[in-house]
Amino acid sequence: MSQKTRVNYIVGFLSITFIISFLVINQNNVTNNGNILKVDQSDFQFNILPETILLEESLKISSTGLNSTHTRILYNPTSQRVGVSWVDLFQPYTPAAISSIKFAIGNSSTSWGSTVDVASVTDTMLMGYNPTQDKNGTSHFIFDEFSVDNYDINDVPVENEVSVTSKESVVTNSGNSTCPVTIFGLNGLVHLVWIDTTDNPNGDLYYRYYNATDDSWSTPTTRITNGAEVLTDSPPALAFDENNTLHLIWVDKRTGDQEIYYSYLDEGSAWTSEEKITTVAYAPINPRLTFDNSSKKLLLLFRDNGTSTNLYYTNAQAKQGAGLWSSPVVINSYLAPNSDYDICADTLGNNVLVFEQHASSRYTIYLRHKNTNATNWGGNQRISSLDKPAHDPSVTADLNGVFYFAYAEEYQSATTEVYLTYGSLDSDNDGLSDYDEINIYGTDPLDADSDDDLLPDGAEVNIYLTNPLSSDSDSDLMPDFYEVDYNFDPNNATDASLDYDNDDLTNLEEYLEGTSPINTDSDGDSLSDGSEVNDYNTNPLDIDTDADDLPDNYEVQWGLDPLTWDDISVDPDGDGLATESEFYLGTDPTNADTDGDGASDFDEYRYGTDPLDPEDYPDIGNGIGDYQDLLIGLGVGFGTLVLFLGFSILIARQFRPKDRSKRRALERDEKEFFTAQTEKGRKMTYEIEEKEAIKAILEKRKDLLTTTEILSEPTDAIEEELPVETKALPEEVVPTFNEIIKSKKETMKEAIVALKNYDKQLEEIVKKKMTAFMINTASREALAEFASDSQTLLGEAKAIWTSTILPLIKGYEEALHIDTLEAESIIDDCSASFDKILEILVNREMEIVDEEAKREEIRELAHKAVDDQEERTSEVEEEKEPENNEDSEV
């Protein structure tokens, strides 16, 4: 074994030990991410996530510079346009404060018009308003307004979406008329329900409707409840079913408990007797109601006004009374205090709800989706930004299955503006909405890859611009996924005739042969793909086409036939070694004396010398090597003499006078002293290096620590002693909870930024260094360096989590909940990237080890082949001996 071989073995052993140790340490985090080394269909498999709503980027609708809130959203099926209304609050409140109702209209494909000033309310903010459009497209803004000593209900119609008409009085009573809710019915009427204390100080429900044909409100007013105690700060909820039946839900305290009641109105009939549909230990409030035309069910949301922050959901078939509604289930447990929410069902059997979630000091708008046939609601999907608080969400749907979401979000530190976004359901999660797949692209909304070319439909439309209904968009006989994987142009057929790797095979021929169009030698046998296909007719994906254990390039090099397996037993040079043995030994099968030292390859193998080293040959009595034998004899004699002299000196030292024993003891003590001092020095050096390493890590993470968490450094300065009467104890400033949270959030934000940086670096290693080409061509030292760099990045990211984030959130877990989740997500991403890097490196190391093991096996096979050949030669000679004897006798 040469020195170079020994070094390679040592480096390989250390590398695999280093990498496997990483694998063992992180075995709980390792996932099977695969290792793409060549084109295969499994490389293009993609996971189908749960269906989701594809949301467009949010659009800011308002720009008043005030505090916009109380968003409401409506859809006009005639014009197919969406209207958004809101209230601008004047703050701080004064008796002369004015709050304004605003309105804007647009849709997903056209720009939004200018904001319309609908109405101004003086003295106090209205308790409720609800915009509705009649059959002529006129929007009615019906709201309660304080007048003199009580609340009345007024209507401001807006014609042609922009023309504001005069305010009209709808309800004027001696009591308070509040919380109006309206809805447009299939019969072309606008229906109104409100709470009134005129006949009952505890509050009853009343009903009127508006007929756009004759521009009139119905008379007389209908009283729905009698002797009820309707909760005056909880507006009722309305919904129409397919039979034009009007359904009503409200909160009532007539029995002492705060419960939900239900009644409905068939067209041409009277309101049914109210029924209590909940019997719960909590206090329901603010119901929201919609009708799902697919399941024929009423869907109801309400919140708990008690001690919890739960949002509840229940449902029932239309006209079902007490005991037939489903048991309320918790949709969300982190509902913001006094927040709004909404629910909507489209015409395609999709249900969507929106709500405001409170976590830490942040308010964020989320949606959840459920198909009418599904049992459970899907997970939370964020709508608003995580950086700014948002509230008051509202939702509606058009006839094409597009959902529109309006909400208020902080725009600047002193103002809040209204934003709108929209999106459609993506059932197969391929990046295309169901509506677009059906009506625009003709793809299957339930199949993420309609043409089965291993590219998702959304990626083909939005990224690669290929045809999602054709697996070969440019008809060049190369599939789209193949061209995308090798960075070809899937829309240009000319690249099929190109030869990117210059191996004399076109890209199309490479695809048909299964070879790599970017690797000249796909099987690594030192023969180009083109030469194997065009010249030798060998398999470019198999290093040994004829399976005779002789590589194709070896047989081509020495004039053997790479397509015939039986040429392993021939002996072209007649040196007594077959080609199989010559291959394993590395000798030239066409030259009997490969190294030209005068001894045949067979003799060198027989006598244990190297047939590839001209300086190493056997002495077999033929005169070769006599001078070297003389030198060897002299060397052996000289060595024997040295050993004899050394032994003599050793015996002589044993018979020295006894009085020298003390000196030997002193020498032994001195040696032990220096040994102990050396060990002590090593220990001190290790401790110093360890302290320096810890100091370096702390210095590196110093920017992640808040000023309140860094210990003050001691100072050498000596304060001048002041007179006793001038010294005063400093007043201790105790930070408020909000100040503490603000400081911790700033620190958390810095830590998250640092974590994102580590995550980005790990992703860059995966994208740039973990490619098949880099991994297969890198040395073992480079692979070990990749592993070391990745481990360092992951270690530093986890150090931020351990040393900064965990101490930071201790005692403030709920307030920093969202930030903690974000940090955990980034740490998980870092670990996933590291696991992927590690698995790729380990797979490559295993391949290298397999190659070395195969070479060792080849050496053993060479020895065995030679031994078998000698045995066969011996048997032939034994058979010839009797014949020779007979000839002698004759």
mmCIF file of C-alpha atoms in Angstrom, residues 618-884:
data_model
loop_
_atom_site.group_PDB
_atom_site.id
_atom_site.type_symbol
_atom_site.label_atom_id
_atom_site.label_comp_id
_atom_site.label_asym_id
_atom_site.label_seq_id
_atom_site.Cartn_x
_atom_site.Cartn_y
_atom_site.Cartn_z
ATOM 1 C CA PRO A 618 11.872 -11.119 -8.158
ATOM 2 C CA ASP A 619 15.240 -12.953 -8.026
ATOM 3 C CA ILE A 620 14.457 -16.248 -9.714
ATOM 4 C CA GLY A 621 18.025 -17.328 -10.575
ATOM 5 C CA ASN A 622 18.108 -15.626 -13.920
ATOM 6 C CA GLY A 623 20.754 -13.030 -12.978
ATOM 7 C CA ILE A 624 18.230 -10.282 -12.559
ATOM 8 C CA GLY A 625 18.539 -8.523 -9.219
ATOM 9 C CA ASP A 626 21.937 -9.994 -8.061
ATOM 10 C CA TYR A 627 23.378 -6.530 -7.317
ATOM 11 C CA GLN A 628 20.270 -5.600 -5.359
ATOM 12 C CA ASP A 629 20.484 -8.882 -3.463
ATOM 13 C CA LEU A 630 24.064 -7.975 -2.446
ATOM 14 C CA LEU A 631 22.938 -4.613 -1.130
ATOM 15 C CA ILE A 632 20.142 -6.247 0.797
ATOM 16 C CA GLY A 633 22.571 -8.738 2.361
ATOM 17 C CA LEU A 634 24.875 -5.932 3.462
ATOM 18 C CA GLY A 635 21.965 -4.070 4.942
ATOM 19 C CA VAL A 636 20.800 -7.079 6.907
ATOM 20 C CA GLY A 637 24.308 -7.679 8.253
ATOM 21 C CA PHE A 638 24.724 -4.087 9.330
ATOM 22 C CA GLY A 639 21.387 -4.172 11.089
ATOM 23 C CA THR A 640 22.333 -7.331 12.962
ATOM 24 C CA LEU A 641 25.548 -5.660 14.143
ATOM 25 C CA VAL A 642 23.666 -2.637 15.461
ATOM 26 C CA LEU A 643 21.274 -4.855 17.395
ATOM 27 C CA PHE A 644 24.154 -6.813 18.932
ATOM 28 C CA LEU A 645 25.927 -3.627 20.100
ATOM 29 C CA GLY A 646 22.735 -2.263 21.569
ATOM 30 C CA PHE A 647 22.125 -5.468 23.488
ATOM 31 C CA SER A 648 25.691 -5.412 24.844
ATOM 32 C CA ILE A 649 25.317 -1.852 26.139
ATOM 33 C CA LEU A 650 22.083 -2.770 27.855
ATOM 34 C CA ILE A 651 23.715 -5.703 29.696
ATOM 35 C CA ALA A 652 26.632 -3.529 30.731
ATOM 36 C CA ARG A 653 24.293 -0.894 32.275
ATOM 37 C CA GLN A 654 22.720 -3.576 34.467
ATOM 38 C CA PHE A 655 26.102 -4.229 36.213
ATOM 39 C CA ARG A 656 26.957 -0.608 37.076
ATOM 40 C CA PRO A 657 27.807 0.093 40.786
ATOM 41 C CA LYS A 658 24.855 0.222 43.187
ATOM 42 C CA ASP A 659 25.733 3.720 44.426
ATOM 43 C CA ARG A 660 24.243 5.081 41.184
ATOM 44 C CA SER A 661 20.739 3.885 42.050
ATOM 45 C CA LYS A 662 19.993 7.206 43.802
ATOM 46 C CA ARG A 663 20.847 9.163 40.648
ATOM 47 C CA ARG A 664 18.495 6.964 38.638
ATOM 48 C CA ALA A 665 15.691 7.617 41.162
ATOM 49 C CA LEU A 666 16.289 11.372 40.873
ATOM 50 C CA GLU A 667 16.169 11.113 37.094
ATOM 51 C CA ARG A 668 12.864 9.221 37.339
ATOM 52 C CA ASP A 669 11.364 11.848 39.684
ATOM 53 C CA GLU A 670 12.501 14.618 37.364
ATOM 54 C CA LYS A 671 10.868 12.880 34.412
ATOM 55 C CA GLU A 672 7.548 12.493 36.320
ATOM 56 C CA PHE A 673 7.688 16.185 37.338
ATOM 57 C CA PHE A 674 8.081 17.360 33.771
ATOM 58 C CA THR A 675 5.336 15.010 32.629
ATOM 59 C CA ALA A 676 2.923 16.436 35.221
ATOM 60 C CA GLN A 677 3.854 20.012 34.268
ATOM 61 C CA THR A 678 3.236 19.247 30.619
ATOM 62 C CA GLU A 679 -0.219 17.797 31.353
ATOM 63 C CA LYS A 680 -1.071 20.800 33.504
ATOM 64 C CA GLY A 681 -0.030 23.133 30.709
ATOM 65 C CA ARG A 682 -2.218 21.277 28.278
ATOM 66 C CA LYS A 683 -5.202 21.570 30.591
ATOM 67 C CA MET A 684 -4.630 25.306 31.102
ATOM 68 C CA THR A 685 -4.313 25.799 27.357
ATOM 69 C CA TYR A 686 -7.578 23.943 26.754
ATOM 70 C CA GLU A 687 -9.386 26.048 29.387
ATOM 71 C CA ILE A 688 -8.063 29.284 27.879
ATOM 72 C CA GLU A 689 -9.125 28.207 24.395
ATOM 73 C CA GLU A 690 -12.560 27.232 25.679
ATOM 74 C CA LYS A 691 -13.013 30.637 27.362
ATOM 75 C CA GLU A 692 -11.872 32.442 24.238
ATOM 76 C CA ALA A 693 -14.379 30.433 22.138
ATOM 77 C CA ILE A 694 -17.237 31.246 24.520
ATOM 78 C CA LYS A 695 -16.228 34.892 24.510
ATOM 79 C CA ALA A 696 -16.212 34.956 20.717
ATOM 80 C CA ILE A 697 -19.720 33.456 20.577
ATOM 81 C CA LEU A 698 -21.021 35.979 23.095
ATOM 82 C CA GLU A 699 -19.461 38.842 21.136
ATOM 83 C CA LYS A 700 -21.063 37.511 17.943
ATOM 84 C CA ARG A 701 -24.511 37.444 19.530
ATOM 85 C CA LYS A 702 -24.135 40.693 21.424
ATOM 86 C CA ASP A 703 -26.279 42.550 18.892
ATOM 87 C CA LEU A 704 -29.202 40.258 19.723
ATOM 88 C CA LEU A 705 -29.327 41.275 23.381
ATOM 89 C CA THR A 706 -31.401 44.224 24.550
ATOM 90 C CA THR A 707 -29.722 46.892 26.585
ATOM 91 C CA THR A 708 -31.790 45.911 29.579
ATOM 92 C CA GLU A 709 -30.491 42.332 29.430
ATOM 93 C CA ILE A 710 -26.749 43.121 29.181
ATOM 94 C CA LEU A 711 -24.925 43.247 32.500
ATOM 95 C CA SER A 712 -23.113 46.467 33.171
ATOM 96 C CA GLU A 713 -19.344 46.290 32.850
ATOM 97 C CA PRO A 714 -17.390 47.224 36.010
ATOM 98 C CA THR A 715 -15.582 50.513 35.826
ATOM 99 C CA ASP A 716 -12.248 51.518 37.280
ATOM 100 C CA ALA A 717 -13.312 55.123 37.677
ATOM 101 C CA ILE A 718 -13.560 56.362 41.291
ATOM 102 C CA GLU A 719 -16.501 58.618 42.009
ATOM 103 C CA GLU A 720 -15.769 61.747 43.938
ATOM 104 C CA GLU A 721 -17.225 61.585 47.383
ATOM 105 C CA LEU A 722 -19.961 64.159 47.794
ATOM 106 C CA PRO A 723 -21.126 65.602 51.058
ATOM 107 C CA VAL A 724 -23.670 63.462 52.772
ATOM 108 C CA GLU A 725 -26.364 66.105 52.480
ATOM 109 C CA THR A 726 -26.018 66.308 48.661
ATOM 110 C CA LYS A 727 -26.416 62.599 48.026
ATOM 111 C CA ALA A 728 -29.882 61.360 47.157
ATOM 112 C CA LEU A 729 -31.044 57.877 46.300
ATOM 113 C CA PRO A 730 -32.146 57.729 42.654
ATOM 114 C CA GLU A 731 -35.829 57.188 42.187
ATOM 115 C CA GLU A 732 -36.417 53.681 40.847
ATOM 116 C CA VAL A 733 -38.279 53.756 37.536
ATOM 117 C CA VAL A 734 -40.432 50.662 37.141
ATOM 118 C CA PRO A 735 -41.313 50.017 33.481
ATOM 119 C CA THR A 736 -44.953 49.401 32.666
ATOM 120 C CA PHE A 737 -46.165 46.129 31.192
ATOM 121 C CA ASN A 738 -46.578 47.714 27.769
ATOM 122 C CA GLU A 739 -43.029 49.119 27.915
ATOM 123 C CA ILE A 740 -41.674 45.692 28.835
ATOM 124 C CA ILE A 741 -43.620 44.062 25.996
ATOM 125 C CA LYS A 742 -42.456 46.715 23.539
ATOM 126 C CA SER A 743 -38.829 46.212 24.545
ATOM 127 C CA LYS A 744 -39.125 42.443 24.348
ATOM 128 C CA LYS A 745 -40.815 42.634 20.949
ATOM 129 C CA GLU A 746 -37.987 44.786 19.599
ATOM 130 C CA THR A 747 -35.472 42.270 20.858
ATOM 131 C CA MET A 748 -37.561 39.401 19.507
ATOM 132 C CA LYS A 749 -37.733 41.142 16.127
ATOM 133 C CA GLU A 750 -33.932 41.436 16.019
ATOM 134 C CA ALA A 751 -33.570 37.780 16.964
ATOM 135 C CA ILE A 752 -36.030 36.734 14.242
ATOM 136 C CA VAL A 753 -34.088 38.782 11.689
ATOM 137 C CA ALA A 754 -30.915 36.949 12.725
ATOM 138 C CA LEU A 755 -32.681 33.572 12.490
ATOM 139 C CA LYS A 756 -33.933 34.423 8.999
ATOM 140 C CA ASN A 757 -30.343 35.212 7.997
ATOM 141 C CA TYR A 758 -29.159 31.773 9.135
ATOM 142 C CA ASP A 759 -32.123 30.157 7.381
ATOM 143 C CA LYS A 760 -31.234 32.010 4.180
ATOM 144 C CA GLN A 761 -27.593 30.865 4.351
ATOM 145 C CA LEU A 762 -28.657 27.244 4.841
ATOM 146 C CA GLU A 763 -31.051 27.504 1.896
ATOM 147 C CA GLU A 764 -28.221 28.876 -0.258
ATOM 148 C CA ILE A 765 -26.069 25.869 0.648
ATOM 149 C CA VAL A 766 -28.908 23.557 -0.411
ATOM 150 C CA LYS A 767 -29.511 25.383 -3.706
ATOM 151 C CA LYS A 768 -25.907 26.090 -4.746
ATOM 152 C CA LYS A 769 -23.765 23.373 -3.170
ATOM 153 C CA MET A 770 -26.127 20.407 -2.877
ATOM 154 C CA THR A 771 -26.700 20.025 -6.604
ATOM 155 C CA ALA A 772 -25.991 16.637 -8.164
ATOM 156 C CA PHE A 773 -23.015 18.029 -10.098
ATOM 157 C CA MET A 774 -21.394 19.663 -7.061
ATOM 158 C CA ILE A 775 -21.866 16.629 -4.827
ATOM 159 C CA ASN A 776 -20.555 14.120 -7.379
ATOM 160 C CA THR A 777 -17.469 16.190 -8.260
ATOM 161 C CA ALA A 778 -16.509 17.525 -4.826
ATOM 162 C CA SER A 779 -13.677 15.990 -2.833
ATOM 163 C CA ARG A 780 -14.178 14.390 0.520
ATOM 164 C CA GLU A 781 -12.568 17.388 2.190
ATOM 165 C CA ALA A 782 -15.078 19.683 0.465
ATOM 166 C CA LEU A 783 -17.999 17.481 1.548
ATOM 167 C CA ALA A 784 -16.788 17.584 5.142
ATOM 168 C CA GLU A 785 -16.515 21.382 4.875
ATOM 169 C CA PHE A 786 -20.122 21.593 3.637
ATOM 170 C CA ALA A 787 -21.258 19.585 6.660
ATOM 171 C CA SER A 788 -19.193 21.691 9.059
ATOM 172 C CA ASP A 789 -20.524 24.989 7.663
ATOM 173 C CA SER A 790 -24.111 23.777 7.860
ATOM 174 C CA GLN A 791 -23.695 22.518 11.429
ATOM 175 C CA THR A 792 -22.188 25.843 12.469
ATOM 176 C CA LEU A 793 -25.105 27.815 11.012
ATOM 177 C CA LEU A 794 -27.692 25.556 12.665
ATOM 178 C CA GLY A 795 -25.834 25.670 15.975
ATOM 179 C CA GLU A 796 -25.745 29.462 15.979
ATOM 180 C CA ALA A 797 -29.462 29.631 15.120
ATOM 181 C CA LYS A 798 -30.308 27.282 17.995
ATOM 182 C CA ALA A 799 -28.044 29.310 20.271
ATOM 183 C CA ILE A 800 -30.154 32.398 19.546
ATOM 184 C CA TRP A 801 -33.259 30.412 20.464
ATOM 185 C CA THR A 802 -31.726 29.095 23.695
ATOM 186 C CA SER A 803 -29.791 32.101 24.930
ATOM 187 C CA THR A 804 -31.998 34.944 23.695
ATOM 188 C CA ILE A 805 -35.556 33.937 22.841
ATOM 189 C CA LEU A 806 -36.330 31.452 25.647
ATOM 190 C CA PRO A 807 -35.156 33.818 28.440
ATOM 191 C CA LEU A 808 -36.972 36.657 26.672
ATOM 192 C CA ILE A 809 -40.418 35.009 26.578
ATOM 193 C CA LYS A 810 -40.255 33.515 30.076
ATOM 194 C CA GLY A 811 -43.259 34.842 31.972
ATOM 195 C CA TYR A 812 -44.587 36.533 28.840
ATOM 196 C CA GLU A 813 -45.519 33.457 26.771
ATOM 197 C CA GLU A 814 -49.023 34.613 25.924
ATOM 198 C CA ALA A 815 -47.988 38.174 25.039
ATOM 199 C CA LEU A 816 -45.218 36.925 22.734
ATOM 200 C CA HIS A 817 -47.160 33.956 21.353
ATOM 201 C CA ILE A 818 -47.159 34.985 17.676
ATOM 202 C CA ASP A 819 -43.505 36.033 17.686
ATOM 203 C CA THR A 820 -42.562 32.747 19.334
ATOM 204 C CA LEU A 821 -44.449 30.768 16.689
ATOM 205 C CA GLU A 822 -42.641 32.668 13.937
ATOM 206 C CA ALA A 823 -39.253 32.009 15.546
ATOM 207 C CA GLU A 824 -40.100 28.309 15.996
ATOM 208 C CA SER A 825 -41.081 28.096 12.339
ATOM 209 C CA ILE A 826 -37.738 29.562 11.245
ATOM 210 C CA ILE A 827 -35.815 27.184 13.536
ATOM 211 C CA ASP A 828 -37.768 24.277 11.995
ATOM 212 C CA ASP A 829 -36.868 25.521 8.504
ATOM 213 C CA CYS A 830 -33.189 25.723 9.497
ATOM 214 C CA SER A 831 -33.293 22.176 10.867
ATOM 215 C CA ALA A 832 -35.035 20.897 7.732
ATOM 216 C CA SER A 833 -32.403 22.491 5.482
ATOM 217 C CA PHE A 834 -29.594 21.055 7.598
ATOM 218 C CA ASP A 835 -31.203 17.603 7.590
ATOM 219 C CA LYS A 836 -31.452 17.701 3.809
ATOM 220 C CA ILE A 837 -27.787 18.747 3.496
ATOM 221 C CA LEU A 838 -26.710 16.038 5.903
ATOM 222 C CA GLU A 839 -28.634 13.287 4.176
ATOM 223 C CA ILE A 840 -27.202 14.232 0.776
ATOM 224 C CA LEU A 841 -23.661 14.238 2.180
ATOM 225 C CA VAL A 842 -24.109 10.910 3.952
ATOM 226 C CA ASN A 843 -25.545 9.305 0.811
ATOM 227 C CA ARG A 844 -22.548 10.521 -1.171
ATOM 228 C CA GLU A 845 -20.095 9.285 1.477
ATOM 229 C CA MET A 846 -21.764 5.880 1.404
ATOM 230 C CA GLU A 847 -21.326 5.810 -2.370
ATOM 231 C CA ILE A 848 -17.631 6.591 -1.975
ATOM 232 C CA VAL A 849 -17.246 3.856 0.642
ATOM 233 C CA ASP A 850 -19.049 1.411 -1.648
ATOM 234 C CA GLU A 851 -16.629 2.291 -4.456
ATOM 235 C CA GLU A 852 -13.617 1.662 -2.217
ATOM 236 C CA ALA A 853 -15.092 -1.601 -1.010
ATOM 237 C CA LYS A 854 -15.648 -2.607 -4.611
ATOM 238 C CA ARG A 855 -12.011 -1.882 -5.459
ATOM 239 C CA GLU A 856 -10.894 -4.043 -2.552
ATOM 240 C CA GLU A 857 -13.223 -6.770 -3.766
ATOM 241 C CA ILE A 858 -11.668 -6.432 -7.200
ATOM 242 C CA ARG A 859 -8.198 -6.994 -5.734
ATOM 243 C CA GLU A 860 -9.410 -10.142 -4.016
ATOM 244 C CA LEU A 861 -11.015 -11.328 -7.235
ATOM 245 C CA ALA A 862 -7.708 -10.760 -9.054
ATOM 246 C CA HIS A 863 -5.868 -12.973 -6.623
ATOM 247 C CA LYS A 864 -8.566 -15.585 -6.872
ATOM 248 C CA ALA A 865 -8.526 -15.459 -10.679
ATOM 249 C CA VAL A 866 -4.772 -15.979 -10.750
ATOM 250 C CA ASP A 867 -4.985 -18.835 -8.248
ATOM 251 C CA ASP A 868 -7.701 -20.503 -10.318
ATOM 252 C CA GLN A 869 -5.606 -20.106 -13.444
ATOM 253 C CA GLU A 870 -2.583 -21.703 -11.747
ATOM 254 C CA GLU A 871 -4.748 -24.576 -10.589
ATOM 255 C CA ARG A 872 -6.046 -25.136 -14.110
ATOM 256 C CA THR A 873 -2.481 -24.965 -15.508
ATOM 257 C CA SER A 874 -1.316 -27.499 -12.930
ATOM 258 C CA GLU A 875 -4.108 -29.909 -13.849
ATOM 259 C CA VAL A 876 -3.197 -29.660 -17.538
ATOM 260 C CA GLU A 877 0.476 -30.383 -16.795
ATOM 261 C CA GLU A 878 -0.466 -33.422 -14.685
ATOM 262 C CA GLU A 879 -2.524 -34.789 -17.575
ATOM 263 C CA LYS A 880 0.417 -34.372 -19.949
ATOM 264 C CA GLU A 881 2.952 -36.214 -17.690
ATOM 265 C CA PRO A 882 1.623 -39.801 -18.417
ATOM 266 C CA GLU A 883 1.779 -39.088 -22.156
ATOM 267 C CA ASN A 884 5.406 -37.965 -21.841
#
